[in-house]
CSV table of C-alpha atoms in Angstrom, one decimal:
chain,number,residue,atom,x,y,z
A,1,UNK,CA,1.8,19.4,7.8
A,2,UNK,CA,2.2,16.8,10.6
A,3,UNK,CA,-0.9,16.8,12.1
A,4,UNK,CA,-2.9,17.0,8.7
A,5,UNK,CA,-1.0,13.7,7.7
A,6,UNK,CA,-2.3,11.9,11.0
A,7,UNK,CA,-5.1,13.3,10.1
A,8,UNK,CA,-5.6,11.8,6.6
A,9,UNK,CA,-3.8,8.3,7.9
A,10,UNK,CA,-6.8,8.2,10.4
A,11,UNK,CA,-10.1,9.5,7.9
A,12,UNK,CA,-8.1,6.1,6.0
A,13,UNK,CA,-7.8,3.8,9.0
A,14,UNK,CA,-11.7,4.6,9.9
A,15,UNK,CA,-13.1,4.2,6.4
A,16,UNK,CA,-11.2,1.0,6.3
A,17,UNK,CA,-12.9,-0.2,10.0
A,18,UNK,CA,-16.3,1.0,8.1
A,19,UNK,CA,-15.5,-1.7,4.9
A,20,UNK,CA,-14.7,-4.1,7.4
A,21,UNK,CA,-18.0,-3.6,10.0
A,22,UNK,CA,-20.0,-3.4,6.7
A,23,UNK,CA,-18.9,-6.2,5.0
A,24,UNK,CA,-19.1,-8.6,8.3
A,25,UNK,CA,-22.8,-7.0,8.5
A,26,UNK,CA,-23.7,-7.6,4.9
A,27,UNK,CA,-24.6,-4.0,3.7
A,28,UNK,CA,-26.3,-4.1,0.4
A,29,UNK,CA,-23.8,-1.1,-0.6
A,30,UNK,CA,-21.1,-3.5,-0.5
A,31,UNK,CA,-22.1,-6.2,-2.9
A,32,UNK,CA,-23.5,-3.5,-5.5
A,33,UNK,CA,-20.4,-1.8,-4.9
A,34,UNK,CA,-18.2,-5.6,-6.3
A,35,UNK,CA,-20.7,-6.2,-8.5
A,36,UNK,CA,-20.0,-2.9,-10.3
A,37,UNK,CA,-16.2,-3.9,-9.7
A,38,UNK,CA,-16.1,-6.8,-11.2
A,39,UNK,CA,-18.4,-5.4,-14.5
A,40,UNK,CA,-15.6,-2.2,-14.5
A,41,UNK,CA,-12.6,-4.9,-14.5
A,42,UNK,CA,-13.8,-5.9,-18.0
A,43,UNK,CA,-15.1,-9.3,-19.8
A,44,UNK,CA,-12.7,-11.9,-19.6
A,45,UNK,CA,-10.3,-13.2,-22.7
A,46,UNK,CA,-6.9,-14.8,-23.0
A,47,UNK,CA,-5.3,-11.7,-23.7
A,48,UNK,CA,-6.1,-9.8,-20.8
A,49,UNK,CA,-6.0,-12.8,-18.5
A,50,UNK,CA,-2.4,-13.7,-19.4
A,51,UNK,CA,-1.7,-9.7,-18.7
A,52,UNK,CA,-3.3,-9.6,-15.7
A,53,UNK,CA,-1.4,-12.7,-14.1
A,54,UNK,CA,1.9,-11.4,-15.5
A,55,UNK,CA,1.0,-7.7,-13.9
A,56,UNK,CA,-0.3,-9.5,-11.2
A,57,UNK,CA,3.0,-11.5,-10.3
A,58,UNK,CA,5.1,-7.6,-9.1
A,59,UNK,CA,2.3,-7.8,-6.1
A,60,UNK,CA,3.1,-11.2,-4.8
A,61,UNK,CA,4.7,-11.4,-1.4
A,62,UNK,CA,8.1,-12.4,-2.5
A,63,UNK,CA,8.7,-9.8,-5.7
A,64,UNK,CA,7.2,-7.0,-3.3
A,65,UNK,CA,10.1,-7.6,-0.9
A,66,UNK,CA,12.4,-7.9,-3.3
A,67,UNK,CA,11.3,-4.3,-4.9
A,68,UNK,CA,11.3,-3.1,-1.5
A,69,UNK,CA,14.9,-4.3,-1.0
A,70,UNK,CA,16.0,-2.5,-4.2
A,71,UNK,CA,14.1,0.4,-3.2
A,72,UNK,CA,15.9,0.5,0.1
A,73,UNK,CA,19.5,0.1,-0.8
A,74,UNK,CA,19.2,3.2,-3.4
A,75,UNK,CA,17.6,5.1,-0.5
A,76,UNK,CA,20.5,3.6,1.4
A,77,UNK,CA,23.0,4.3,-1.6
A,78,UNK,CA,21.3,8.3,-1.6
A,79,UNK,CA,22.9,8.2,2.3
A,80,UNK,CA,19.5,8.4,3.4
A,81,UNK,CA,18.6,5.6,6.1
A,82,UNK,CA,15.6,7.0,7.5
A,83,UNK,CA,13.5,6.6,4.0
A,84,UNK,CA,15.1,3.4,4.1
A,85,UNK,CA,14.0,2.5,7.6
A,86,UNK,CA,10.3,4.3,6.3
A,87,UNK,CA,10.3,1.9,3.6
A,88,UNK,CA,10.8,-1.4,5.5
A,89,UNK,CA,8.2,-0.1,8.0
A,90,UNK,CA,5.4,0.6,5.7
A,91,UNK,CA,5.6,-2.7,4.1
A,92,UNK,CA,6.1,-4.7,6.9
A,93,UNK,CA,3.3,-2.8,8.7
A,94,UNK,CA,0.7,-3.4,6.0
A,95,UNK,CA,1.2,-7.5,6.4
A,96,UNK,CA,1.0,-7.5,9.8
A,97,UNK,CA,-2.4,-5.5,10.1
A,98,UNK,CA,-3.3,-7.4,6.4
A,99,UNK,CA,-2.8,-10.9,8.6
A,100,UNK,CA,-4.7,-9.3,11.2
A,101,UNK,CA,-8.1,-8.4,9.0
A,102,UNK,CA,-7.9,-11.5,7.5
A,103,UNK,CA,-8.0,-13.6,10.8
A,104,UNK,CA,-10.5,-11.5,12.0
A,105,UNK,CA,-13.0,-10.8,9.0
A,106,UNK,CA,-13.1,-14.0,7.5
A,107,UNK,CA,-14.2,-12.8,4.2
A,108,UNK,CA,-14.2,-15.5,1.5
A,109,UNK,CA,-12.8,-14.9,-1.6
A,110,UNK,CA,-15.0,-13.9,-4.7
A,111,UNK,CA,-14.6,-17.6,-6.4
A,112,UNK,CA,-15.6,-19.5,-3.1
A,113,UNK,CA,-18.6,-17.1,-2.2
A,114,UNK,CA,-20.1,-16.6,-5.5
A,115,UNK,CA,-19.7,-20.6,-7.7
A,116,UNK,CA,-20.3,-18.8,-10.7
A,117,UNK,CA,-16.7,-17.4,-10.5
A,118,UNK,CA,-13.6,-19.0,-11.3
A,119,UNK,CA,-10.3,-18.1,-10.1
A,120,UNK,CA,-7.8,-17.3,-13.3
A,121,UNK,CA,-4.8,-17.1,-10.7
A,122,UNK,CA,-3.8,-19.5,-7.7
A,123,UNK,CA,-5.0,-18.1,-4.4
A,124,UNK,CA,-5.4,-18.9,-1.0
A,125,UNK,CA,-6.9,-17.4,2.6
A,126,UNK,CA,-8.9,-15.2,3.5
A,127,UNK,CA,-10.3,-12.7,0.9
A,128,UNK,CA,-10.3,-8.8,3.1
A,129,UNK,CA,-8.4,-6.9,2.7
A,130,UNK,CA,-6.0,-7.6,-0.3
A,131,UNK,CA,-2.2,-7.8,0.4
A,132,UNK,CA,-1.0,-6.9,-3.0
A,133,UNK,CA,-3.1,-3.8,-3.0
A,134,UNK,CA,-1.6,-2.9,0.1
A,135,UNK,CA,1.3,-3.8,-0.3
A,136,UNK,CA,1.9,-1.6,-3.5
A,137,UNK,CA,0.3,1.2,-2.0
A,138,UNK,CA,2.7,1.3,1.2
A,139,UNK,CA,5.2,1.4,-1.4
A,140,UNK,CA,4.4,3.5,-4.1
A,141,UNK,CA,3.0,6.1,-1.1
A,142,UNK,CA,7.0,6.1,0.4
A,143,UNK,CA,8.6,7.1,-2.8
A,144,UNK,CA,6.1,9.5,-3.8
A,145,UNK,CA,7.1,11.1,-0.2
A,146,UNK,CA,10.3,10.7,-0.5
A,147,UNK,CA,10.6,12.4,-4.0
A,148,UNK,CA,7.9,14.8,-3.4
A,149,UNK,CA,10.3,15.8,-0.2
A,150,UNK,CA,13.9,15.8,-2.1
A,151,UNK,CA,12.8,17.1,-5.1
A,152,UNK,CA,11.9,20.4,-5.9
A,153,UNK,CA,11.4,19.7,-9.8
A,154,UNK,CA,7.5,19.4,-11.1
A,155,UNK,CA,9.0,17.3,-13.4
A,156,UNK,CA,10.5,14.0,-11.7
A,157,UNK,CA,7.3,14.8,-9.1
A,158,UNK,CA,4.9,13.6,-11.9
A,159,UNK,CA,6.4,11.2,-13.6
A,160,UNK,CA,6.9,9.0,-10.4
A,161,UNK,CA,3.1,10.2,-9.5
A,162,UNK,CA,1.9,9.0,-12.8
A,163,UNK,CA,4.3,5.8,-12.5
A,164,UNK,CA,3.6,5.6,-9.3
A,165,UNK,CA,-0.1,5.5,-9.7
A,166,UNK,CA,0.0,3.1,-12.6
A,167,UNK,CA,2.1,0.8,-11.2
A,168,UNK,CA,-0.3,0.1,-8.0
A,169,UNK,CA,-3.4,0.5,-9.7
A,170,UNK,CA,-3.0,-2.0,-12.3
A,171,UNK,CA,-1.9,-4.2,-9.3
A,172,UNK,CA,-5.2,-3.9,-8.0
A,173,UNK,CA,-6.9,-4.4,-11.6
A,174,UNK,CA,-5.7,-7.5,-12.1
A,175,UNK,CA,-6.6,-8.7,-8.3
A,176,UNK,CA,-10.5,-8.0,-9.3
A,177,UNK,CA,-10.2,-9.0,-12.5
A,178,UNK,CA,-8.4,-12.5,-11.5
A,179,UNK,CA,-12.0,-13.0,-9.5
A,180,UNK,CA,-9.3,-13.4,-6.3
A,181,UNK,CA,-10.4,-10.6,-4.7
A,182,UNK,CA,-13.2,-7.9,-4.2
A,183,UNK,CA,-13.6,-4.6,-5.1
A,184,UNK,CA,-13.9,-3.3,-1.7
A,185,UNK,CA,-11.1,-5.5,-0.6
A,186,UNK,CA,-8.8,-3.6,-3.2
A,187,UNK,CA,-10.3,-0.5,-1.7
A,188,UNK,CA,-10.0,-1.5,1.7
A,189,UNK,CA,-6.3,-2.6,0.7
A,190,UNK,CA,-5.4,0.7,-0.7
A,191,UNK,CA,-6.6,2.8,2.0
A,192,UNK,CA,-4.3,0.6,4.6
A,193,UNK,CA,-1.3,0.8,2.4
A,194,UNK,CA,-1.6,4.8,2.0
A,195,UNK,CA,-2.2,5.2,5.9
A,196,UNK,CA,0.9,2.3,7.2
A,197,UNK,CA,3.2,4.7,4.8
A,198,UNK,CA,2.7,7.6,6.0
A,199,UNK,CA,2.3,6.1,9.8
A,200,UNK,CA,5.8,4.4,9.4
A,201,UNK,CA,7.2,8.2,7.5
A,202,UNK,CA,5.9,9.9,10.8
A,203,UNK,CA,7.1,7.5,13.6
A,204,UNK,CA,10.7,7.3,12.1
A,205,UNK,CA,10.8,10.5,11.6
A,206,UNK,CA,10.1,11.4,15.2
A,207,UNK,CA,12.8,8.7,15.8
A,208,UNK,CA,15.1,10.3,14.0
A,209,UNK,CA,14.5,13.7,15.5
A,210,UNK,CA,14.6,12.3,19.0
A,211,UNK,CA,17.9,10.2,17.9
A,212,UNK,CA,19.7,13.6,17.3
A,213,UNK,CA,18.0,15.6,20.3
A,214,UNK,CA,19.3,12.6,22.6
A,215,UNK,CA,22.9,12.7,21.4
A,216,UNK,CA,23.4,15.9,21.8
A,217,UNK,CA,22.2,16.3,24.9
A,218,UNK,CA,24.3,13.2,26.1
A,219,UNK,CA,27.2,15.1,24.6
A,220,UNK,CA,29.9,16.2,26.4
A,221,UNK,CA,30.0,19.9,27.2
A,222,UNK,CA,33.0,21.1,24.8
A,223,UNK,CA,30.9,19.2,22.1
A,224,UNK,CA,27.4,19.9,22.7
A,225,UNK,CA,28.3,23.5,22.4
């Protein structure tokens, strides 16, 4: 199970690495694949432009780490500090490497590259990939693990699934559909977030294993037996 996880947060890395090389290189695939993005996040109205700010407001940098906070101290609560420990390490994973995309791609954001566009939300930087769809992935990615490895019920497994799911693609909905952000910077977002999660469940975990190897063979003899 270990190694088909490393597996899957590398096929993610790589496909991300290929957005990234095509987009710098300006593969036709890319722009038909935002222009069929932007047509797929619907015609804009007042309705669905006050939604999607609202929705997009959970993604911002500040109400992601407060959610991840929350998140943590009921992990922490559940006596449970390695999810905890998973959780702080996804997120703050997926802004580091978010920060590093962005400094290196240079992407401009759908509004500045295309005048036609205007920007329903305030944003700023670099366009590739998009934080808030990485950000809610990392997350939503932990606590699916973490309940699909506590819980043995089908029933609390889908709900948070289906929550789960919701909750991150309506996230990345609104991102496209605010004209701040790509298609393929959503997708390049959400492949990021997926891999950092399951990268940061793996390393702590091996932590953790090591932890416990260590102390008890640093244990006196009377106790390590």
């Amino acid at each position: 199970m270990r190694i088909q996880r490393w597996f899957l947060a590398t096929i993610m890395i790589t496909l991300v690495l290929i957005l990234a090389v095509a987009i710098t290189t300006s593969q036709p695939l890319i722009h038909q694949f935002d222009t069929w993005g932007l047509h797929a996040a619907g015609a804009v109205t007042p309705a669905r432009t006050s939604w999607a700010r609202f929705i997009t407001n959970f993604g911002e940098p500040v109400n992601m780490t407060i959610t991840a906070i929350v998140v943590s101290l009921w992990i922490m609560w559940r006596r449970r500090p390695s999810w905890a420990a998973t959780v702080a390490g996804a997120v703050l994973s997926t802004a580091i490497i978010n920060r590093l995309f962005k400094a290196v791609i240079e992407r401009p954001r759908p509004f500045v590259a295309d005048p036609t566009l205007h920007a329903l939300t305030h944003a700023s930087g670099w366009s590739f990939p998009s934080g808030h769809a990485s950000a809610s992935a990392a997350l939503v990615t932990v606590i699916i693990i973490y309940i699909w490895h506590w819980h043995r019920r089908p029933l609390p497994r889908t709900l948070v699934v289906i929550l789960g799911v919701i909750y991150a693609a309506t996230i990345m909905w609104s991102r496209v559909y605010l004209h701040v952000h790509f298609a393929s910077d959503v997708l390049a977002g959400a492949l990021e977030g997926i891999a950092c999660a399951i990268i940061a469940r793996e390393i702590v975990r091996w932590i953790t294993i090591r932890g416990s190897q260590d102390a008890i063979v640093d244990a006196p003899d009377d106790q390590a037996s």
